[in-house]
Coordinates of C-alpha atoms in Angstrom, one line a residue:
X764 CA -10.3 116.1 -204.6
X765 CA -12.1 118.3 -207.2
X766 CA -13.3 116.5 -210.4
X767 CA -13.2 118.2 -213.8
X768 CA -16.4 118.8 -215.5
X769 CA -17.3 116.3 -218.0
X770 CA -19.7 118.1 -220.1
X771 CA -23.0 116.3 -220.6
X772 CA -24.3 114.5 -217.7
X773 CA -23.0 111.0 -217.5
X774 CA -25.3 108.2 -216.5
X775 CA -24.2 105.2 -214.5
X776 CA -21.5 103.3 -216.5
X777 CA -23.3 100.0 -216.1
X778 CA -26.0 98.9 -214.0
X779 CA -26.6 95.3 -212.7
X780 CA -28.8 92.7 -214.5
X781 CA -30.4 89.5 -213.4
X782 CA -32.0 86.8 -215.6
X783 CA -29.1 85.1 -217.4
X784 CA -30.8 84.5 -220.7
X785 CA -32.3 88.1 -220.8
X786 CA -28.7 89.3 -219.9
X787 CA -27.3 87.3 -222.7
X788 CA -29.5 88.6 -225.2
X789 CA -28.4 92.2 -224.2
X790 CA -24.8 91.2 -224.5
X791 CA -25.5 89.7 -228.0
X792 CA -27.0 93.0 -228.9
X793 CA -24.2 95.0 -227.8
X794 CA -21.6 92.7 -229.5
X795 CA -23.7 92.8 -232.8
X796 CA -24.1 96.6 -233.0
X797 CA -21.4 98.6 -234.8
X798 CA -23.2 102.0 -234.5
X799 CA -23.6 104.3 -231.5
X800 CA -26.9 104.0 -230.2
X801 CA -26.8 105.2 -226.6
X802 CA -25.7 108.4 -224.7
X803 CA -22.3 108.2 -223.4
X804 CA -22.1 105.8 -220.8
X805 CA -18.6 106.6 -219.3
X806 CA -17.9 110.4 -218.5
X807 CA -14.9 111.9 -220.2
X808 CA -12.8 112.1 -217.2
X809 CA -12.7 110.3 -213.8
X810 CA -10.3 110.7 -211.0
X811 CA -10.5 107.7 -208.8
X812 CA -8.4 105.1 -210.6
X813 CA -5.2 107.1 -210.6
X814 CA -6.2 109.7 -207.9
X815 CA -5.9 112.3 -210.6
X816 CA -8.0 113.3 -213.6
X817 CA -7.8 110.5 -216.2
X818 CA -9.7 110.2 -219.6
X819 CA -11.9 107.2 -220.2
X820 CA -9.8 106.2 -223.1
X821 CA -6.8 105.9 -220.4
X822 CA -8.8 103.8 -218.0
X823 CA -7.6 100.3 -217.1
X824 CA -9.5 99.8 -213.9
X825 CA -13.0 98.1 -213.5
X826 CA -15.2 101.3 -212.7
X827 CA -18.8 102.4 -212.6
X828 CA -19.9 106.3 -212.4
X829 CA -23.2 107.4 -211.2
X830 CA -24.4 111.0 -211.9
X831 CA -27.2 113.2 -210.2
X832 CA -29.7 112.3 -212.6
X833 CA -29.5 108.7 -211.9
X834 CA -29.7 109.3 -208.2
X835 CA -32.6 111.5 -208.5
X836 CA -34.4 109.0 -210.7
X837 CA -33.7 106.2 -208.3
X838 CA -36.0 107.9 -205.8
X839 CA -33.7 106.4 -202.9
X840 CA -33.1 107.9 -199.5
X841 CA -30.0 105.9 -198.6
X842 CA -26.6 106.1 -200.3
X843 CA -26.5 102.2 -200.1
X844 CA -29.8 101.8 -201.9
X845 CA -28.2 103.5 -205.0
X846 CA -24.8 101.6 -204.7
X847 CA -26.3 98.3 -204.5
X848 CA -27.5 98.5 -208.1
X849 CA -23.9 98.8 -209.2
X850 CA -22.0 95.7 -210.6
X851 CA -20.3 93.8 -207.8
X852 CA -21.9 95.4 -204.8
X853 CA -24.2 93.6 -202.3
X854 CA -25.9 95.1 -199.2
X855 CA -26.9 94.0 -195.7
X856 CA -28.8 96.3 -193.5
X857 CA -30.0 95.7 -190.0
X858 CA -33.5 97.1 -190.5
X859 CA -34.3 100.4 -192.2
X860 CA -32.7 103.8 -193.1
X861 CA -30.4 105.0 -190.4
X862 CA -29.5 101.4 -189.1
X863 CA -26.3 99.7 -189.4
X864 CA -25.6 99.2 -193.1
X865 CA -22.8 97.1 -194.9
X866 CA -21.7 97.0 -198.5
X867 CA -19.7 94.2 -199.8
X868 CA -17.6 95.1 -202.9
X869 CA -16.8 91.9 -204.7
X870 CA -17.8 90.1 -201.7
X871 CA -15.0 91.7 -199.4
X872 CA -16.0 93.0 -196.0
X873 CA -17.5 96.4 -195.8
X874 CA -14.3 97.6 -193.9
X875 CA -12.2 96.8 -197.1
X876 CA -13.8 99.6 -199.1
X877 CA -12.1 103.0 -198.7
X878 CA -14.6 105.9 -198.9
X879 CA -13.7 109.6 -199.8
X880 CA -16.0 112.6 -199.8
X881 CA -14.7 115.5 -201.9
X882 CA -11.3 113.9 -201.5
X883 CA -11.8 113.7 -197.8
X884 CA -11.3 110.1 -196.2
X885 CA -14.3 109.0 -194.2
X886 CA -14.2 105.9 -192.0
X887 CA -14.8 104.6 -188.4
X888 CA -12.3 103.2 -185.8
X889 CA -15.1 101.6 -183.8
X890 CA -15.8 97.8 -184.1
X891 CA -14.4 96.1 -187.2
X892 CA -14.2 99.6 -188.8
X893 CA -15.0 100.8 -192.4
X894 CA -17.4 103.5 -193.6
X895 CA -20.6 104.0 -191.9
X896 CA -22.8 104.1 -195.0
X897 CA -25.9 105.0 -193.1
X898 CA -24.5 108.2 -192.1
X899 CA -23.6 109.6 -195.5
X900 CA -26.5 111.8 -196.8
X901 CA -27.6 110.9 -200.3
X902 CA -29.4 114.2 -200.8
X903 CA -26.0 116.0 -201.0
X904 CA -24.3 113.7 -203.5
X905 CA -23.8 115.0 -207.0
X906 CA -21.6 112.1 -208.4
X907 CA -20.2 108.8 -207.4
X908 CA -17.4 106.9 -208.8
X909 CA -16.9 103.1 -207.8
X910 CA -13.5 101.5 -208.4
X911 CA -13.7 97.7 -208.2
X912 CA -10.5 96.1 -206.9
X913 CA -7.7 96.9 -204.5
X914 CA -5.9 100.3 -204.6
X915 CA -3.8 100.3 -201.6
X916 CA -0.9 101.3 -203.6
X917 CA -2.7 104.6 -204.5
X918 CA -4.8 105.1 -201.2
X919 CA -3.0 103.2 -198.5
X920 CA -4.7 101.2 -195.6
X921 CA -8.4 99.9 -196.1
X922 CA -8.5 99.9 -199.8
X923 CA -8.5 96.2 -200.0
X924 CA -11.8 95.5 -202.0
X925 CA -12.1 98.9 -203.8
X926 CA -12.7 102.6 -203.6
X927 CA -15.9 104.7 -203.5
X928 CA -15.5 108.4 -204.3
X929 CA -18.3 110.8 -203.6
X930 CA -18.7 114.3 -204.7
X931 CA -21.0 117.0 -203.7
X932 CA -22.6 119.7 -206.1
X933 CA -20.2 122.3 -207.7
X934 CA -21.6 125.4 -209.5
X935 CA -21.8 125.5 -213.2
X936 CA -23.9 128.6 -213.9
X937 CA -24.1 132.2 -212.8
X938 CA -26.9 131.5 -210.4
X939 CA -29.0 128.4 -210.1
X940 CA -31.5 127.8 -207.2
X941 CA -33.3 124.5 -206.8
X942 CA -36.2 123.0 -204.7
X943 CA -37.3 119.4 -204.5
X944 CA -40.4 118.3 -202.4
X945 CA -41.7 114.7 -202.0
X946 CA -43.9 112.4 -200.1
X947 CA -44.3 108.7 -200.0
X948 CA -45.4 105.6 -198.1
X949 CA -45.2 105.3 -194.2
X950 CA -45.6 109.0 -193.7
X951 CA -42.4 109.8 -195.5
X952 CA -41.7 113.5 -196.3
X953 CA -38.6 115.0 -198.0
X954 CA -37.5 118.5 -198.9
X955 CA -34.4 119.8 -200.4
X956 CA -33.2 123.2 -201.3
X957 CA -30.1 124.5 -202.9
X958 CA -28.4 127.4 -204.8
X959 CA -25.2 127.5 -206.6
X960 CA -23.7 130.2 -208.7
X961 CA -20.4 131.8 -210.3
X962 CA -19.5 135.4 -209.8
X963 CA -17.0 138.0 -209.0
X964 CA -14.6 139.7 -211.3
X965 CA -13.9 137.3 -214.3
X966 CA -16.2 134.9 -212.4
X967 CA -13.5 134.0 -210.2
X968 CA -15.8 132.7 -207.4
X969 CA -18.0 129.7 -207.4
X970 CA -20.2 128.5 -204.7
X971 CA -22.8 125.9 -204.0
X972 CA -25.1 125.5 -200.8
X973 CA -27.5 122.6 -200.2
X974 CA -29.7 121.7 -197.2
X975 CA -32.2 118.6 -197.0
X976 CA -34.4 117.2 -194.5
X977 CA -36.5 114.0 -194.2
X978 CA -38.8 112.1 -191.9
X979 CA -40.6 108.9 -192.0
X980 CA -42.8 106.7 -189.7
X981 CA -40.8 103.8 -190.9
X982 CA -41.6 100.1 -190.4
X983 CA -40.9 97.4 -187.7
X984 CA -37.4 96.5 -188.2
X985 CA -37.5 93.5 -185.8
X986 CA -40.9 92.1 -185.5
X987 CA -39.7 89.1 -183.3
X988 CA -38.2 91.4 -180.6
X989 CA -40.4 94.5 -180.3
X990 CA -43.5 95.0 -182.4
X991 CA -43.4 98.9 -183.1
X992 CA -42.7 101.3 -186.0
X993 CA -39.1 102.4 -186.2
X994 CA -39.1 105.6 -188.0
X995 CA -36.3 108.1 -188.8
X996 CA -35.6 111.7 -189.2
X997 CA -32.5 113.4 -190.8
X998 CA -31.0 116.7 -191.6
X999 CA -28.0 117.4 -193.8
X1000 CA -26.3 120.2 -195.4
X1001 CA -23.3 120.7 -197.8
X1002 CA -21.2 123.9 -199.0
X1003 CA -18.5 124.4 -201.6
X1004 CA -16.7 127.4 -202.4
X1005 CA -14.0 127.9 -204.9
X1006 CA -11.7 130.9 -205.8
X1007 CA -9.7 131.0 -209.1
X1008 CA -6.7 133.1 -208.2
X1009 CA -5.5 133.1 -211.7
X1010 CA -5.5 130.6 -214.8
X1011 CA -3.1 128.5 -212.9
X1012 CA -4.1 128.4 -209.2
X1013 CA -7.5 127.5 -207.5
X1014 CA -8.4 127.2 -203.9
X1015 CA -11.4 125.0 -203.0
X1016 CA -13.1 124.6 -199.6
X1017 CA -15.9 122.0 -198.9
X1018 CA -18.1 120.9 -195.9
X1019 CA -20.5 118.3 -195.5
X1020 CA -22.7 117.5 -192.3
X1021 CA -25.5 115.2 -191.4
X1022 CA -27.5 114.2 -188.5
X1023 CA -29.9 111.3 -188.5
X1024 CA -32.1 109.9 -185.7
X1025 CA -33.4 106.3 -186.4
X1026 CA -35.3 103.8 -184.5
X1027 CA -34.2 100.2 -183.9
X1028 CA -35.3 97.3 -181.8
X1029 CA -32.7 96.3 -179.1
X1030 CA -35.0 95.8 -176.2
X1031 CA -37.7 93.2 -176.2
X1032 CA -39.7 95.2 -173.6
X1033 CA -42.8 96.9 -175.1
X1034 CA -42.8 100.6 -175.1
X1035 CA -39.1 101.1 -175.1
X1036 CA -37.9 103.3 -178.0
X1037 CA -34.4 102.4 -178.9
X1038 CA -32.7 105.1 -181.1
X1039 CA -29.6 105.4 -182.8
X1040 CA -28.2 108.9 -183.2
X1041 CA -25.7 109.3 -186.0
X1042 CA -23.7 112.5 -186.8
X1043 CA -21.0 113.1 -189.4
X1044 CA -19.0 115.9 -190.9
X1045 CA -16.3 116.2 -193.3
X1046 CA -14.4 119.3 -194.2
X1047 CA -11.7 119.8 -196.6
X1048 CA -9.3 122.7 -198.1
X1049 CA -7.5 122.3 -201.5
X1050 CA -5.0 124.2 -203.5
X1051 CA -4.8 123.3 -207.1
X1052 CA -1.7 124.4 -208.9
X1053 CA -0.7 124.2 -212.6
X1054 CA 3.1 125.1 -212.3
X1055 CA 3.8 124.6 -216.1
X1056 CA 2.4 122.9 -219.0
X1057 CA 3.8 119.5 -217.7
X1058 CA 3.7 119.9 -214.0
X1059 CA 0.5 120.1 -211.6
X1060 CA 0.0 119.6 -207.9
X1061 CA -2.8 119.5 -205.3
X1062 CA -2.1 120.3 -201.7
X1063 CA -5.0 119.2 -199.5
X1064 CA -5.8 119.5 -195.8
X1065 CA -8.9 117.7 -194.5
X1066 CA -10.7 116.4 -191.4
X1067 CA -13.8 114.1 -190.7
X1068 CA -15.7 113.0 -187.8
X1069 CA -18.1 110.2 -187.3
X1070 CA -20.2 110.0 -184.1
X1071 CA -22.4 107.2 -183.1
X1072 CA -24.8 107.1 -180.1
X1073 CA -27.6 104.9 -178.7
X1074 CA -30.5 105.6 -176.3
X1075 CA -31.9 104.6 -173.8
X1076 CA -28.9 102.0 -173.8
X1077 CA -26.0 104.2 -173.2
X1078 CA -23.3 103.9 -175.9
X1079 CA -21.1 106.5 -177.5
X1080 CA -18.3 106.1 -180.1
X1081 CA -16.5 109.1 -181.8
X1082 CA -13.9 108.6 -184.4
X1083 CA -11.9 111.6 -185.8
X1084 CA -9.6 111.5 -188.9
X1085 CA -7.3 114.1 -190.2
X1086 CA -5.3 114.1 -193.3
X1087 CA -2.6 116.1 -195.2
X1088 CA -1.5 115.3 -198.8
X1089 CA 0.6 116.7 -201.5
X1090 CA 0.1 115.2 -205.0
X1091 CA 2.3 116.1 -208.1
X1092 CA 1.8 115.0 -211.6
X1093 CA 4.1 115.4 -214.6
X1094 CA 3.0 114.7 -218.2
X1095 CA 5.8 114.0 -220.8
X1096 CA 4.4 113.0 -223.9
X1097 CA 2.5 109.6 -223.7
X1098 CA 3.8 109.3 -220.1
X1099 CA 2.6 110.6 -216.8
X1100 CA 4.6 110.4 -213.6
X1101 CA 3.1 111.0 -210.0
X1102 CA 4.5 111.4 -206.5
X1103 CA 2.4 111.8 -203.4
X1104 CA 3.3 112.7 -199.8
X1105 CA 0.6 111.9 -197.5
X1106 CA 0.0 112.0 -193.5
X1107 CA -3.3 110.5 -192.0
X1108 CA -4.4 110.4 -188.4
X1109 CA -6.9 108.4 -186.7
X1110 CA -8.4 108.8 -183.2
X1111 CA -11.1 106.9 -181.3
X1112 CA -13.1 107.7 -178.1
X1113 CA -14.9 104.7 -177.1
X1114 CA -14.8 104.1 -173.4
X1115 CA -12.5 102.7 -172.2
X1116 CA -10.7 103.3 -175.5
X1117 CA -9.1 106.9 -176.1
X1118 CA -6.2 106.2 -178.6
X1119 CA -4.8 107.6 -181.7
X1120 CA -2.3 106.6 -184.4
X1121 CA -0.8 108.0 -187.5
X1122 CA 0.7 106.9 -190.8
X1123 CA 3.0 108.8 -193.2
X1124 CA 3.3 107.7 -196.8
X1125 CA 5.1 108.1 -200.1
X1126 CA 3.5 106.9 -203.2
X1127 CA 4.8 106.8 -206.8
X1128 CA 2.9 106.4 -209.9
X1129 CA 3.6 105.9 -213.7
X1130 CA 1.2 105.7 -216.6
X1131 CA 2.0 105.2 -220.4
X1132 CA -0.5 105.2 -223.2
X1133 CA 0.8 104.8 -226.9
X1134 CA -1.0 103.4 -230.0
X1135 CA -2.8 100.2 -228.8
X1136 CA -0.9 99.6 -225.4
X1137 CA -1.5 101.1 -222.0
X1138 CA 0.4 100.7 -218.7
X1139 CA -0.3 101.8 -215.1
X1140 CA 2.1 101.1 -212.3
X1141 CA 2.0 102.2 -208.5
X1142 CA 4.1 101.7 -205.5
X1143 CA 3.6 103.0 -202.0
X1144 CA 5.5 102.9 -198.8
X1145 CA 3.5 103.5 -195.5
X1146 CA 5.2 104.1 -192.2
X1147 CA 2.6 103.4 -189.4
X1148 CA 3.2 104.8 -185.9
X1149 CA 2.4 101.4 -184.3
X1150 CA 3.0 98.7 -186.9
X1151 CA 6.2 100.0 -188.9
X1152 CA 6.6 99.9 -192.5
X1153 CA 4.3 98.4 -195.1
X1154 CA 4.8 98.4 -198.9
X1155 CA 2.2 97.7 -201.5
X1156 CA 2.2 97.9 -205.3
X1157 CA 0.0 97.4 -208.4
X1158 CA 0.7 97.0 -212.1
X1159 CA -2.1 96.9 -214.8
X1160 CA -1.6 96.5 -218.7
X1161 CA -4.1 96.9 -221.4
X1162 CA -4.1 96.1 -225.1
X1163 CA -6.4 97.4 -227.7
X1164 CA -7.3 94.3 -229.7
X1165 CA -9.6 96.4 -232.1
X1166 CA -10.8 100.0 -231.9
X1167 CA -13.8 98.6 -229.9
X1168 CA -12.1 95.9 -227.8
X1169 CA -9.6 96.2 -225.0
X1170 CA -8.2 93.3 -222.9
X1171 CA -6.7 94.1 -219.4
X1172 CA -4.6 92.3 -216.8
X1173 CA -3.6 93.5 -213.4
X1174 CA -2.0 92.5 -210.1
X1175 CA -2.0 94.3 -206.8
X1176 CA -1.2 93.9 -203.1
X1177 CA -2.9 95.5 -200.3
X1178 CA -3.0 96.1 -196.5
X1179 CA -5.4 97.1 -193.8
X1180 CA -4.4 98.2 -190.4
X1181 CA -6.7 96.6 -187.5
X1182 CA -8.9 99.3 -186.0
X1183 CA -8.1 101.0 -182.5
X1184 CA -11.2 99.2 -181.2
X1185 CA -9.9 95.8 -182.3
X1186 CA -6.6 96.4 -180.5
X1187 CA -7.4 98.5 -177.3
X1188 CA -11.1 97.8 -176.3
X1189 CA -12.2 95.2 -173.8
X1190 CA -12.5 92.7 -176.7
X1191 CA -9.2 94.0 -178.3
X1192 CA -5.9 92.4 -178.7
X1193 CA -3.0 94.8 -178.8
X1194 CA -0.6 92.4 -180.7
X1195 CA -2.8 92.3 -183.7
X1196 CA -0.9 92.8 -187.1
X1197 CA -2.2 94.3 -190.4
X1198 CA -4.1 92.3 -192.7
X1199 CA -2.5 91.5 -196.3
X1200 CA -4.1 90.8 -199.7
X1201 CA -3.0 89.8 -203.0
X1202 CA -5.2 90.4 -206.1
X1203 CA -5.1 89.1 -209.7
X1204 CA -7.7 90.2 -212.4
X1205 CA -8.3 89.9 -216.2
X1206 CA -10.8 91.8 -218.1
X1207 CA -12.2 92.8 -221.5
X1208 CA -14.3 95.8 -222.5
X1209 CA -16.1 96.5 -225.8
X1210 CA -17.2 100.1 -226.9
X1211 CA -18.9 100.6 -230.1
X1212 CA -19.9 104.4 -230.0
X1213 CA -21.9 104.5 -226.9
X1214 CA -22.5 100.8 -226.4
X1215 CA -20.7 99.0 -223.6
X1216 CA -19.9 95.6 -222.5
X1217 CA -17.3 94.3 -219.9
X1218 CA -16.3 91.0 -218.3
X1219 CA -13.9 90.9 -215.4
X1220 CA -12.6 88.0 -213.5
X1221 CA -10.8 88.4 -210.2
X1222 CA -9.2 86.5 -207.3
X1223 CA -8.3 88.4 -204.1
X1224 CA -6.8 86.5 -201.2
X1225 CA -6.6 87.9 -197.7
X1226 CA -4.3 86.6 -194.9
X1227 CA -3.8 87.6 -191.4
X1228 CA -7.5 88.6 -191.4
X1229 CA -8.6 90.1 -188.1
X1230 CA -12.0 88.5 -186.9
X1231 CA -13.8 88.2 -183.6
X1232 CA -13.7 84.8 -182.1
X1233 CA -15.9 83.8 -179.0
X1234 CA -14.0 82.0 -176.3
X1235 CA -10.7 82.4 -178.0
X1236 CA -7.6 81.8 -175.7
X1237 CA -5.7 84.7 -174.1
X1238 CA -8.4 87.0 -174.4
X1239 CA -9.1 89.7 -171.7
X1240 CA -12.8 89.1 -171.9
X1241 CA -14.2 85.6 -171.2
X1242 CA -16.6 86.4 -174.1
X1243 CA -13.9 86.4 -176.7
X1244 CA -11.6 88.9 -178.6
X1245 CA -10.2 89.9 -182.1
X1246 CA -7.3 87.6 -183.4
X1247 CA -5.4 87.6 -186.6
X1248 CA -5.7 84.1 -187.7
X1249 CA -8.5 84.1 -190.5
X1250 CA -7.9 83.6 -194.1
X1251 CA -10.2 84.7 -196.8
X1252 CA -10.5 84.3 -200.8
X1253 CA -12.8 86.4 -202.9
X1254 CA -13.1 85.3 -206.5
X1255 CA -15.6 85.8 -209.2
X1256 CA -16.8 87.3 -212.4
X1257 CA -18.7 90.5 -213.3
X1258 CA -20.5 91.0 -216.4
X1259 CA -21.9 94.3 -217.4
X1260 CA -23.6 95.8 -220.5
X1261 CA -25.8 98.6 -221.9
X1262 CA -27.4 99.1 -225.2
X1263 CA -30.6 100.0 -227.0
X1264 CA -33.0 97.6 -228.8
X1265 CA -36.6 98.1 -230.2
X1266 CA -36.6 101.6 -228.9
X1267 CA -35.7 100.5 -225.4
X1268 CA -32.7 101.4 -223.3
X1269 CA -31.3 98.3 -221.5
X1270 CA -28.8 98.2 -218.8
X1271 CA -27.7 95.2 -216.7
X1272 CA -25.1 93.2 -215.0
X1273 CA -24.6 89.8 -213.5
X1274 CA -22.1 88.7 -210.8
X1275 CA -20.7 85.3 -209.9
X1276 CA -19.2 85.7 -206.6
X1277 CA -17.5 83.1 -204.2
X1278 CA -16.3 84.5 -200.9
X1279 CA -14.9 81.7 -198.7
X1280 CA -13.2 81.2 -195.4
X1281 CA -9.7 80.2 -196.5
X1282 CA -9.2 77.7 -193.6
X1283 CA -12.6 75.9 -193.8
X1284 CA -13.7 76.4 -197.3
X1285 CA -17.1 77.7 -196.0
X1286 CA -18.8 80.5 -197.5
X1287 CA -18.7 84.0 -195.7
X1288 CA -21.8 85.1 -194.3
X1289 CA -24.5 87.1 -196.1
X1290 CA -23.0 87.1 -199.4
X1291 CA -24.9 85.6 -202.4
X1292 CA -23.0 83.5 -204.9
X1293 CA -25.2 85.1 -207.8
X1294 CA -26.7 88.5 -207.9
X1295 CA -27.6 91.3 -210.2
X1296 CA -30.3 93.6 -211.8
X1297 CA -31.7 94.2 -215.2
X1298 CA -33.2 97.6 -216.3
X1299 CA -35.1 99.1 -219.1
X1300 CA -36.4 102.5 -220.0
X1301 CA -38.3 104.4 -222.7
X1302 CA -40.0 107.6 -223.5
X1303 CA -43.6 107.5 -224.4
X1304 CA -46.1 110.4 -224.7
X1305 CA -43.8 112.8 -223.0
X1306 CA -43.1 110.4 -220.0
X1307 CA -39.9 108.6 -219.1
X1308 CA -40.9 105.1 -218.2
X1309 CA -38.5 102.7 -216.4
X1310 CA -38.5 99.2 -214.8
X1311 CA -35.7 97.2 -213.2
X1312 CA -35.3 94.1 -211.2
X1313 CA -32.8 93.5 -208.4
X1314 CA -32.0 89.8 -207.9
X1315 CA -30.1 87.9 -205.3
X1316 CA -29.6 84.2 -204.8
X1317 CA -29.6 82.7 -201.2
X1318 CA -27.0 83.4 -198.6
X1319 CA -25.8 81.9 -195.4
X1320 CA -26.5 83.9 -192.1
X1321 CA -23.9 82.0 -190.0
X1322 CA -20.2 81.0 -190.4
X1323 CA -21.3 77.2 -190.2
X1324 CA -23.3 77.7 -193.3
X1325 CA -26.5 76.1 -191.6
X1326 CA -28.8 79.1 -191.4
X1327 CA -30.0 80.1 -194.9
X1328 CA -31.4 83.5 -196.1
X1329 CA -33.6 83.0 -199.1
X1330 CA -33.0 84.5 -202.5
X1331 CA -35.3 87.4 -203.6
X1332 CA -36.2 89.6 -206.8
X1333 CA -37.3 93.1 -206.3
X1334 CA -39.4 94.7 -209.2
X1335 CA -39.1 98.6 -209.3
X1336 CA -41.0 100.9 -211.4
X1337 CA -40.7 104.6 -212.3
X1338 CA -42.1 107.4 -214.4
X1339 CA -41.0 111.1 -214.8
X1340 CA -42.2 114.0 -216.8
X1341 CA -41.3 117.5 -217.5
X1342 CA -44.4 119.5 -216.6
X1343 CA -43.1 122.8 -217.8
X1344 CA -39.7 124.3 -218.5
X1345 CA -38.6 124.4 -214.8
X1346 CA -40.7 121.6 -213.3
X1347 CA -40.4 118.0 -213.2
X1348 CA -42.5 115.1 -211.6
X1349 CA -41.1 111.8 -210.7
X1350 CA -43.1 108.9 -209.3
X1351 CA -41.5 105.5 -208.2
X1352 CA -42.9 102.2 -207.1
X1353 CA -40.2 100.0 -205.4
X1354 CA -40.7 96.4 -204.4
X1355 CA -43.7 96.4 -206.5
X1356 CA -44.8 92.8 -205.5
X1357 CA -44.3 93.5 -201.7
X1358 CA -41.5 90.7 -201.6
X1359 CA -40.7 89.8 -197.9
X1360 CA -37.0 89.0 -197.7
X1361 CA -34.1 89.5 -195.2
X1362 CA -30.4 90.4 -195.6
X1363 CA -29.6 89.7 -191.8
X1364 CA -31.6 87.1 -189.8
X1365 CA -34.6 88.4 -187.8
X1366 CA -34.2 92.1 -189.3
X1367 CA -37.1 93.0 -191.5
X1368 CA -36.5 95.0 -194.8
X1369 CA -39.0 97.6 -196.3
X1370 CA -42.1 96.1 -198.4
X1371 CA -43.8 97.8 -201.2
X1372 CA -42.8 101.5 -201.4
X1373 CA -44.3 104.5 -203.2
X1374 CA -42.8 107.9 -203.6
X1375 CA -43.6 110.9 -205.7
X1376 CA -41.6 114.2 -205.9
X1377 CA -41.7 117.6 -207.5
X1378 CA -38.5 119.4 -208.6
X1379 CA -38.1 123.1 -209.5
X1380 CA -34.9 123.9 -211.3
X1381 CA -35.5 127.3 -213.1
X1382 CA -33.6 128.3 -216.1
X1383 CA -32.2 131.8 -215.6

C-alpha cells in the first residue's frame, strides 16, 4: 500500500530509554513543558493502524514511525538493528548479519508479527514461521511504521503481537540522484546508488530505483564450535513506478529483491565454511481510485518469495505467498466506513513438504472522531481452506482529557494458523489447530506542541499455542513434534517520551515485560523483563553529535529457567556534518566499551564497531 507524503521528514516517534531515574527526569520535563520545543515527532499521516491513511490526531493505537534520516543516522546494516531501538521490541540473533534473527514485539514470538513491504505480505512457512528479518535489506527502506498490539481483525492471521509496515523510496522531485559509500571495522565496505524522479505530461510519471551492496569479514559467531571469521556479502535492489492517470486514479508497481550470503558455524570441524544463502523478493501492483469525494478504493495484487539454503550441509526451503485485496473506504462527516475483500495463498517446498493453502476474508471497519471522543472498531471473517472459519474483532476508544492529554482503551482478538512445516514435515502434526489470542490495553498520551509522552499497559493471552515438544506422544518422529497444548501470557508496560532540555534533544523509553508460559508460570526464553534505551543529540560547531545507550536486563536461555543470559548496556556514539551543499559525512562508534554479551547461548555478538560514510545528494 502506498503512503501519502507527510511533508517534512518525521523522525522516530519515540525511541527506547534505559536508566529509570534519568528517564523519569525526561518524563518530568515533558509534562512540565507547555510550549513546543521539538520537531514533529509523529508524521501527519500513517496507514498501518487502520490499513488506510489516518491522521495523527485520529490515531488510537500504540505506534512508532522511523524515517530515512533516522535509518541513515543509525549506521546499521540489519533491519533488526534499527527496530530493536523502538519501544517494545527485543532482538535475538544467532551470530552476525545474515544469520537467523528474531524480533519479539511486546514479548510475543517473532512469528506473531505480521510484516508488509509496500503493502506486500512477507513471511515464511518454514519451521515456526514468521518474517525472516535477516533477509529484508535495510538499504532499500525509506520508512517504517511499527504497530504494537494485535491487529488480526485488520490483517488476518499472524498479527497477534503487532504489525511492521516497511516502505521503499518514492520520488518527490523532478530528478534526484544519490550515492553513499562507507567503510568500517572488520573489513566492512558498503555502497548504495539511487535515482528518482517525476516526469511526463503534467508530471504523470514517477519512478525510484536503488541498488546497494555490502561485504564484511565479520567475526567468529560461535567460538566454542569452529574458531573462524564468519563474514557476509549482500546485494539488493528496489524499484517503484507510478502513473497518475488523472486526478482520481493512480497505478503503482513496486519490486524489492535481496540476496545475502553469510557464514555461520554449524560444523565443529576446522576448515569447514558453513554458509547460509538467503534470497527474497516482493512484487506488487496497485490501483488507487477516488470514485467520489467520499468513496475511495485500493485494488492490489502482490507476491513474495523467501528462499533459504545452507551449504555444505544441504538444506533448502522456499516459501511463496500471493495476495489479492480490494479495500474500500467511505467518509461521511466524522465517520469512516471500510470494507475489504482479501485472498491470500501460502505455498511451501521443503522436502518432504510440498503443500499450499488459501484464506478468503471479509473485513469491515468503522471510525468516528468528534470533539473529544474517538472510536475505531473492526471485525473480520477468515475462511481457511484447511481450518474453516475464524472470526476476529477489535474495539478501541479514546477520550481527550485536555487538548494535550488523551486516554485510550482497547480490546482485540487474534488468531494464527500453524505453518505448513508445523503440520506436514517429519516433525509435523496434521491435526494442529489455529492459535487464539485475546488482548486488553490501556494507554495515555501527552502532546504539547511537539513534545511527547506515552504510557501503555497491556495483557495478551494466547491459547492453543503451537510449540515443539521433544519426545511427545503420537509423533511420527522419535525426536518429537509440534503440538497445540501450550499457553502463554504477555503483559507489561511501555513508557516513551521525547523533549528538549539544556539545548539537548532527548528521546527514550522503558519497557517492563512479563512473558510467561501459561501452564508452568515460567518465563519464556530469551525475553528480558526490563529493557530500553536513552538517547541525546545536539548540534555543536556545525556537527550533529549523538549518544545513546541500549540496555537489557538478564534473560533465560532455556524453558526451565535455569540457564541465565546476563544483562548488558551498549553505548553508541555518532557524529555527522554537512561538508558542502550536496555532501554529508557520518561517523558512528557502536558498542563503544566493547561489551561482550549473548542474546542466544553459545552465539557471539559483535564487539566494538566503527563505521564512516559519505553521502552525495545533489540539489538540482
